[in-house]
Every structure is written in structure tokens, then in C-alpha cells.
mmCIF file of C-alpha atoms (C1' of nucleotides) in Angstrom:
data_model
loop_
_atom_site.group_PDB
_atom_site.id
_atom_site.type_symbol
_atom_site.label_atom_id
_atom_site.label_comp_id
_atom_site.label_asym_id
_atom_site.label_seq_id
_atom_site.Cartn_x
_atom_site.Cartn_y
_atom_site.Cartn_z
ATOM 1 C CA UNK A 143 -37.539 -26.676 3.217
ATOM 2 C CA UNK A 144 -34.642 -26.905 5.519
ATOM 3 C CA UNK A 145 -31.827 -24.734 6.888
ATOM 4 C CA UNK A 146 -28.427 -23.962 4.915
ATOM 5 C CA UNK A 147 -24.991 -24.766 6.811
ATOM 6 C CA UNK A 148 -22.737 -22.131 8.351
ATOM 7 C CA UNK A 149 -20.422 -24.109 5.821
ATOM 8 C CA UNK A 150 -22.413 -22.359 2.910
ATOM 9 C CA UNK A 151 -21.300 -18.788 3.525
ATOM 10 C CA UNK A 152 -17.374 -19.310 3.662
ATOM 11 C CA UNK A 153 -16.460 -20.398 0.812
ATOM 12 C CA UNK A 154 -15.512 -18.059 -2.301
ATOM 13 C CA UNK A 155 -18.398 -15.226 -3.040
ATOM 14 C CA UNK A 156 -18.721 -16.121 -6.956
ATOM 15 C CA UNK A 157 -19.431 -19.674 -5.896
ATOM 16 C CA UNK A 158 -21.780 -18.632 -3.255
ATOM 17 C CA UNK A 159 -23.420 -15.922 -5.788
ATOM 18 C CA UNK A 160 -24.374 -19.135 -8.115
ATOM 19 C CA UNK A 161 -25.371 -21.320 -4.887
ATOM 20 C CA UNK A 162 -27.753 -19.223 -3.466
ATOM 21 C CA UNK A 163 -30.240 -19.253 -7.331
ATOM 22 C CA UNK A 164 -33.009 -21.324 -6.186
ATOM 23 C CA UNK A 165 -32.712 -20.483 -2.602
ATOM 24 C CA UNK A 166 -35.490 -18.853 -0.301
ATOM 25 C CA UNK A 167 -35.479 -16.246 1.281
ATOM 26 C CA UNK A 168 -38.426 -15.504 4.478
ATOM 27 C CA UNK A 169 -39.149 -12.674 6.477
ATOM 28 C CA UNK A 170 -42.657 -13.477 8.748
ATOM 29 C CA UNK A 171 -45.116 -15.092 5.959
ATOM 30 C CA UNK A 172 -43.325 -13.933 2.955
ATOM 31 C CA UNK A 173 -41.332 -16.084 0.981
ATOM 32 C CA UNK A 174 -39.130 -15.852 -2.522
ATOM 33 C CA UNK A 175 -36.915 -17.890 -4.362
ATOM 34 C CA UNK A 176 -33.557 -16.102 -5.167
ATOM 35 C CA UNK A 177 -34.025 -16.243 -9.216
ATOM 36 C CA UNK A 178 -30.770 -13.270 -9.847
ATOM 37 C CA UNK A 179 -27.916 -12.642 -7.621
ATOM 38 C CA UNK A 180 -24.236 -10.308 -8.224
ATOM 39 C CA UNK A 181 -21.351 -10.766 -6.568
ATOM 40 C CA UNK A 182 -19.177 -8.063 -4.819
ATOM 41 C CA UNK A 183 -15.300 -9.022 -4.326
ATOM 42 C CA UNK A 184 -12.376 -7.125 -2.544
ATOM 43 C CA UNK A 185 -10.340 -5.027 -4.837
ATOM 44 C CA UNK A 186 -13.989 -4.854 -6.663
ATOM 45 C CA UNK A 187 -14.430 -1.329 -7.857
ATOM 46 C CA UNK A 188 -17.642 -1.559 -7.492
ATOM 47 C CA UNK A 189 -17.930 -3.047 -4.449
ATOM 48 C CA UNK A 190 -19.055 -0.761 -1.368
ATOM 49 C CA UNK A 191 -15.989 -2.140 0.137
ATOM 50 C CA UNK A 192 -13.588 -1.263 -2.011
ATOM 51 C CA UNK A 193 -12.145 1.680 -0.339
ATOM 52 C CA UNK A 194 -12.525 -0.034 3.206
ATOM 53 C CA UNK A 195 -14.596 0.022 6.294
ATOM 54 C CA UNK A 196 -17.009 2.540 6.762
ATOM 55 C CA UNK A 197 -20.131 2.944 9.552
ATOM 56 C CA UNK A 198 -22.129 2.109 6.134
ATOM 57 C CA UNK A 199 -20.208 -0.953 4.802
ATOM 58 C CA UNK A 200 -19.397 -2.276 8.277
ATOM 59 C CA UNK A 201 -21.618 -5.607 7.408
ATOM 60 C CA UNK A 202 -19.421 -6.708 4.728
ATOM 61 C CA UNK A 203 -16.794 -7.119 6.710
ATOM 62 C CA UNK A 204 -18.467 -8.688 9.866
ATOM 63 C CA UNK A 205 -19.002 -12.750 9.645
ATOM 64 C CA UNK A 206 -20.336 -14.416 6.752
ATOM 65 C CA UNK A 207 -24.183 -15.254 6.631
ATOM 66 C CA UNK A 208 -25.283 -12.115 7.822
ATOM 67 C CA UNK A 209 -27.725 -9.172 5.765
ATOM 68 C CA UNK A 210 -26.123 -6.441 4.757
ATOM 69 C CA UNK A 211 -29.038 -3.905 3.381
ATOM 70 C CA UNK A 212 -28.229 -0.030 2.117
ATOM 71 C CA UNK A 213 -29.924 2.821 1.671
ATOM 72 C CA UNK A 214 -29.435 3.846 -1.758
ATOM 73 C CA UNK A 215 -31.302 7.044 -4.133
ATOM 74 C CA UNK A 216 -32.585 8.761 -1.598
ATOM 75 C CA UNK A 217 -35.401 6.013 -1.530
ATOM 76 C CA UNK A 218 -34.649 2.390 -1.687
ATOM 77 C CA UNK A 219 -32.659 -0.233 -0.031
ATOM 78 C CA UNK A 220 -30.976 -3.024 -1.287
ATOM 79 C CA UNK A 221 -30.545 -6.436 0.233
ATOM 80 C CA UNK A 222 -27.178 -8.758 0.168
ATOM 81 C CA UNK A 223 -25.781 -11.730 1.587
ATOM 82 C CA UNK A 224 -22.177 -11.608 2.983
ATOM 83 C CA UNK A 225 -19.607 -14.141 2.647
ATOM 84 C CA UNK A 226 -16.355 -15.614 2.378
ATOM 85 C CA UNK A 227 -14.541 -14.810 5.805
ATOM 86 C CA UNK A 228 -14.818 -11.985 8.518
ATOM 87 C CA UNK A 229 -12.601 -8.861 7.314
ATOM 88 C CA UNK A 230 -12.476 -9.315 3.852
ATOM 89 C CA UNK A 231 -15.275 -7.366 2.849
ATOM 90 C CA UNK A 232 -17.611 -9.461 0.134
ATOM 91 C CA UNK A 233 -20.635 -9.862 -0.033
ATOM 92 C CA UNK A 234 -23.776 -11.028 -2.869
ATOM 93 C CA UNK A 235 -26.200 -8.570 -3.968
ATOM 94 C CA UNK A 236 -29.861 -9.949 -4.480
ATOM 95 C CA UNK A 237 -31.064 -9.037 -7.498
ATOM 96 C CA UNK A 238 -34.596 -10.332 -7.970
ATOM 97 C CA UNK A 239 -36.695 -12.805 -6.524
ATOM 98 C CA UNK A 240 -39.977 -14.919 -8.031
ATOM 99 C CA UNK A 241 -42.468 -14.583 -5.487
ATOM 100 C CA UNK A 242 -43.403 -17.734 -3.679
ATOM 101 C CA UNK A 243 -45.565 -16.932 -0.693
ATOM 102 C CA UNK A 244 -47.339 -13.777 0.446
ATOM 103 C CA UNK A 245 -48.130 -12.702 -2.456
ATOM 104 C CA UNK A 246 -51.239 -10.493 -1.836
ATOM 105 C CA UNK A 247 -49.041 -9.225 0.976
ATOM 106 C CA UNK A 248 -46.087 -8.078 -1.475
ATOM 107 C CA UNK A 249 -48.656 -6.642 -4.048
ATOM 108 C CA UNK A 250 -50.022 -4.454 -0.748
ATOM 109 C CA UNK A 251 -46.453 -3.082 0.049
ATOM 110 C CA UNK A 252 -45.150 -2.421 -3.800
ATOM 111 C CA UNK A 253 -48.699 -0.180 -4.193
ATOM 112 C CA UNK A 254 -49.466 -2.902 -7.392
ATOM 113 C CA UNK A 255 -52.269 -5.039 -8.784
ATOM 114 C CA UNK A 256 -50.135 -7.349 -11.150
ATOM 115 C CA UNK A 257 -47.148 -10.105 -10.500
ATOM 116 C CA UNK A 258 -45.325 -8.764 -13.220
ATOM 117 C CA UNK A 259 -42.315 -6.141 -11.694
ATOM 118 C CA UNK A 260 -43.319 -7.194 -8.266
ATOM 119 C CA UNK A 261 -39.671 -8.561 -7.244
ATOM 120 C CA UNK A 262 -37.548 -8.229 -10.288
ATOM 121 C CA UNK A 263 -35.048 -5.818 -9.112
ATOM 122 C CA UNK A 264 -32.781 -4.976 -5.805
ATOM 123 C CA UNK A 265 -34.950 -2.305 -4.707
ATOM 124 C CA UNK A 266 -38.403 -3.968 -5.617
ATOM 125 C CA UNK A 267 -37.979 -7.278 -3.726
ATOM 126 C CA UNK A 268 -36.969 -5.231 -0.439
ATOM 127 C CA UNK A 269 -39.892 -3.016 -0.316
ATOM 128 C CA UNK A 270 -42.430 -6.348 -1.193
ATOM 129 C CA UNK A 271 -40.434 -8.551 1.495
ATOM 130 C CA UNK A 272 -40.620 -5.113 3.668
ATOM 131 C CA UNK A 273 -36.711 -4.712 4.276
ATOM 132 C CA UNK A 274 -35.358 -2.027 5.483
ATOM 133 C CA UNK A 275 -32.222 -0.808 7.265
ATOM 134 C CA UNK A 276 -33.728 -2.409 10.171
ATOM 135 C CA UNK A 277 -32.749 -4.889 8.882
ATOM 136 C CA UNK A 278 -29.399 -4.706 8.395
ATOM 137 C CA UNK A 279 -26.249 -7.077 9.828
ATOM 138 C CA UNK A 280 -28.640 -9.782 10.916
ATOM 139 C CA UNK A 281 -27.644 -13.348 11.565
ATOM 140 C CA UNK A 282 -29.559 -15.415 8.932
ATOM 141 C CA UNK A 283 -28.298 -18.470 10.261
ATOM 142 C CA UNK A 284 -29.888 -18.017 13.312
ATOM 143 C CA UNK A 285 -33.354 -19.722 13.917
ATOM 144 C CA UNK A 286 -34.466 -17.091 15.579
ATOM 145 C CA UNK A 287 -33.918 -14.352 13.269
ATOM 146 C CA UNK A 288 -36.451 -12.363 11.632
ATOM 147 C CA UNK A 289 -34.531 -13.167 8.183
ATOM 148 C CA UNK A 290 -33.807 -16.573 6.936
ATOM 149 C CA UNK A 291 -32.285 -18.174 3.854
ATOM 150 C CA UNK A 292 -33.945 -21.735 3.855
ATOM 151 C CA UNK A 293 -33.067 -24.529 0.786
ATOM 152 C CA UNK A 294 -35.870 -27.022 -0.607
ATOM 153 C CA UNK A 295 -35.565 -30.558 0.367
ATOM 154 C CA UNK A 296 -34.805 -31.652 -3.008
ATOM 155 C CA UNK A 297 -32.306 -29.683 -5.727
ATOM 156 C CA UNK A 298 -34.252 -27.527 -8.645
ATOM 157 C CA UNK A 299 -32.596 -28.048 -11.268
ATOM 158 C CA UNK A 300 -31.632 -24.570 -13.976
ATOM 159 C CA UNK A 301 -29.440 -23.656 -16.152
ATOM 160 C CA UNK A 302 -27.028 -20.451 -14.852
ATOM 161 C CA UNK A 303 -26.396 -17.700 -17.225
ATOM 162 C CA UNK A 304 -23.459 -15.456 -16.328
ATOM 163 C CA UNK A 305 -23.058 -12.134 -17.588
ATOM 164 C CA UNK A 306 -22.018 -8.290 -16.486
ATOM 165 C CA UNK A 307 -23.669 -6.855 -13.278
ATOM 166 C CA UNK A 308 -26.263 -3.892 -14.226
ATOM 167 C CA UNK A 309 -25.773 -0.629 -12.466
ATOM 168 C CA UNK A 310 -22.255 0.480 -12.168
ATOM 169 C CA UNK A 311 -19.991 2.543 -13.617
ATOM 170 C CA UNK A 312 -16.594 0.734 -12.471
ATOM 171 C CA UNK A 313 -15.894 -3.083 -13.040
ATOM 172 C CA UNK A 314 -18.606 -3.354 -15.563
ATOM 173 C CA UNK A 315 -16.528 -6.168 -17.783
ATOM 174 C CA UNK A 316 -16.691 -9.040 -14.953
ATOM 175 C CA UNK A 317 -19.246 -11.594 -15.202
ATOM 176 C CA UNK A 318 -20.357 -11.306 -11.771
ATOM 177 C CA UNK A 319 -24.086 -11.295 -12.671
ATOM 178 C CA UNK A 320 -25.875 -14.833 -12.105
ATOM 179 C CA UNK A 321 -29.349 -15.891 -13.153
ATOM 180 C CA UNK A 322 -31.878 -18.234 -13.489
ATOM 181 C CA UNK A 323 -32.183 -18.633 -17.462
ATOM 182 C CA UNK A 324 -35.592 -18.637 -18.794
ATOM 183 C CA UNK A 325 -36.887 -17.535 -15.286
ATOM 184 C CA UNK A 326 -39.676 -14.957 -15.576
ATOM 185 C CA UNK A 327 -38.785 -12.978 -12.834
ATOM 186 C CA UNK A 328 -35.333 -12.051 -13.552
ATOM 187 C CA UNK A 329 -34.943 -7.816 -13.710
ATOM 188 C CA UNK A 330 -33.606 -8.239 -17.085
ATOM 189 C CA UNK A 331 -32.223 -10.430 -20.058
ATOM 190 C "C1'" DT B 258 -40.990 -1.111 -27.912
ATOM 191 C "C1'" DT B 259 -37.003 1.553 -26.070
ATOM 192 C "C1'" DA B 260 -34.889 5.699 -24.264
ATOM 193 C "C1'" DA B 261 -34.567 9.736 -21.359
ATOM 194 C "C1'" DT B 262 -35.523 11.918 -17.065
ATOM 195 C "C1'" DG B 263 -36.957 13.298 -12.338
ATOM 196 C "C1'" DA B 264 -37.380 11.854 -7.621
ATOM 197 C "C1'" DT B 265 -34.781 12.099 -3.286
ATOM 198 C "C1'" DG B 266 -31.313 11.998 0.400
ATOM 199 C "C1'" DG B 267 -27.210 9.520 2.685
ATOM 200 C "C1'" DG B 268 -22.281 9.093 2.146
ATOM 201 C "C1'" DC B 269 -17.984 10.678 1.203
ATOM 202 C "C1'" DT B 270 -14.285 14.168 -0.750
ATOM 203 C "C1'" DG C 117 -20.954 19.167 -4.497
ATOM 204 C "C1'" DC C 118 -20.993 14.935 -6.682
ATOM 205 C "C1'" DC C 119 -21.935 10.146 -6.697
ATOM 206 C "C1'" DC C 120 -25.022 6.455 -6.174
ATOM 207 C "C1'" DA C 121 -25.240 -1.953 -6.670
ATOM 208 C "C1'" DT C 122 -32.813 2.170 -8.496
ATOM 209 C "C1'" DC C 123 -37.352 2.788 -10.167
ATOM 210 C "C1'" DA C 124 -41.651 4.910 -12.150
ATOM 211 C "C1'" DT C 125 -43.056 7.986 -15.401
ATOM 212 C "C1'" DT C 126 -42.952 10.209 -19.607
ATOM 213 C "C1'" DA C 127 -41.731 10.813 -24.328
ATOM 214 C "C1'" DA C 128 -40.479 9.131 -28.671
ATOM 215 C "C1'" DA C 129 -40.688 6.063 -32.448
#
DNA sequence: TTAATGATGGGCT
DNA sequence: GCCCATCATTAAA
């Protein structure tokens, strides 16, 4: 395992969305490999940024490389990645992760016995990695950080299957949903 | 197996 | 007051 560049986070957000499959995430012992990401553009509908900067959104449109993590339902938060450049407002939504270390750990905070729906969705993988808006707008770049994005020493090589993001009721036609294909721990087919 | 529904509260009009 | 980048539970088939 070894740190990603600044580099990685400014370039386009759909690149970046496909980049980050097979990348892991940590926070303290627990680790997960990024099996399902969605990307969130300007003049995205369904991007939180899409009608600007708000207290809430503020995140997106800081630097690239940072969390941005919402409170969402009433109950759940969701964890993303932001990228491109500072001001534009994009960011990439985790989706699932396959649990990689911590395991026992992540079945105590999702309340379950079994590996199966432990990390498979946005809201899942932030209560087993213990996110919460704590943890939002932090610096994963930085080696200090509580939250860091980390890349193995050697390429995995996958297949990427594209197809529409689950969840929203505006911009459902783009293909801004990326996963893992065959991978056991992606929310959905 | 899939489909429908309730939970629950911040954010924004 | 309505919407919401969700999930667990229940009901139906």
C-alpha cells in the first residue's frame, strides 16, 4: 500500500470515479477496497451542487482530495471524494466497499453477524467504517488525517461496468455509475 | 424472489 | 411542506 498523488484528484471526475475502483479507503484499523463509485458533475441535476454553494455542499467546492460526507433520511450519511478543481463543485459518491480489514469491527457497528450487506451501499459502508459528519471536508491527502485513500503496490486488474446511478430522480440517463464487475460486494447488478 | 412501505430529520422554497 | 445520492422490514407471489 502506498499513498495516491495530489495529481489524482484534479483531473476530470468521471475519470477519477473509474480510478478510484480498487482503491482503499482507512479510517484507524478499518480498511475497504472501493468496489462501486458515482460521479457528480456541475450542471448535474443531481448533483448537491447543482444549484450552488450552500453551508451543506460547501465541500464540493473546496480543493480536490478532500471528504465530503452528508446527512441524508433523517439517519444516514454518505461518503464522497471531491475532485476536479476548487470552485467547480464535483465530487464522487462511494457507493460500496468489500471489506478488507476490521471486519469484526464493521460487523460490531452495522448491529450484523454476516459479511453479506455489510458495505454494499452509501449509507452501509459509513456506519461500518464509523463516518460521520465529523468527518466531513477532511484532507485525505494528508498523512496525518484520520481518513486516507491509499493504492496497492501493484495494479488489480477488473473489468469496469458503467451504467445509470441508483437513487435519483433527475439525470437518471447518464452512465455515471462505475463498478467492479463480478465483484460480490457491489449494492446492486 | 421482488415489491412496497415506514423510519426520521436536515435542507431548502 | 416537500424533497431527499437510504435502508430494514414486511408483504406478496
Amino acid at each position: 500500500m502506498k499513498p495516491i498523488p495530489e495529481s489524482f484528484f484534479k483531473k476530470d471526475t468521471i475519470k477519477i470515479s473509474k480510478d478510484l475502483l480498487g482503491k482503499y479507503i482507512i479510517h484507524k484499523n478499518l480498511i475497504g477496497k472501493i468496489v462501486e463509485t458515482e460521479a457528480y458533475l456541475k450542471d448535474d441535476p443531481a448533483s448537491h451542487s447543482f444549484k450552488g454553494l450552500t453551508k451543506r455542499n460547501s465541500a464540493m467546492f473546496g480543493p480536490p482530495g478532500y471528504s465530503y460526507i452528508y446527512f441524508t433520511y433523517g439517519m444516514y450519511h454518505c461518503l464522497n471524494i471531491t475532485t476536479n478543481k476548487e470552485g467547480i463543485g464535483e465530487a464522487v459518491l462511494i457507493r460500496s466497499i468489500e471489506p478488507v480489514k476490521g471486519i469484526n469491527q464493521m460487523k460490531k457497528n452495522r448491529k450484523l453477524n454476516s459479511i453479506k450487506n455489510l458495505t454494499n451501499g452509501p449509507a452501509k459502508l459509513t456506519i461500518a467504517l464509523n463516518l460521520n459528519i465529523n468527518h466531513n471536508n477532511i484532507n485525505f491527502l494528508n498523512p496525518n488525517s484520520p481518513i486516507k485513500i491509499m493504492q496497492p503496490n501493484k495494479k488489480e486488474k477488473f473489468e469496469i461496468i458503467e451504467t445509470e446511478r441508483i437513487g435519483i430522480s433527475k439525470g437518471r440517463e447518464l452512465p455515471h455509475r462505475f463498478y467492479i464487475k463480478d465483484n460480490l460486494f457491489v449494492s446492486k447488478k
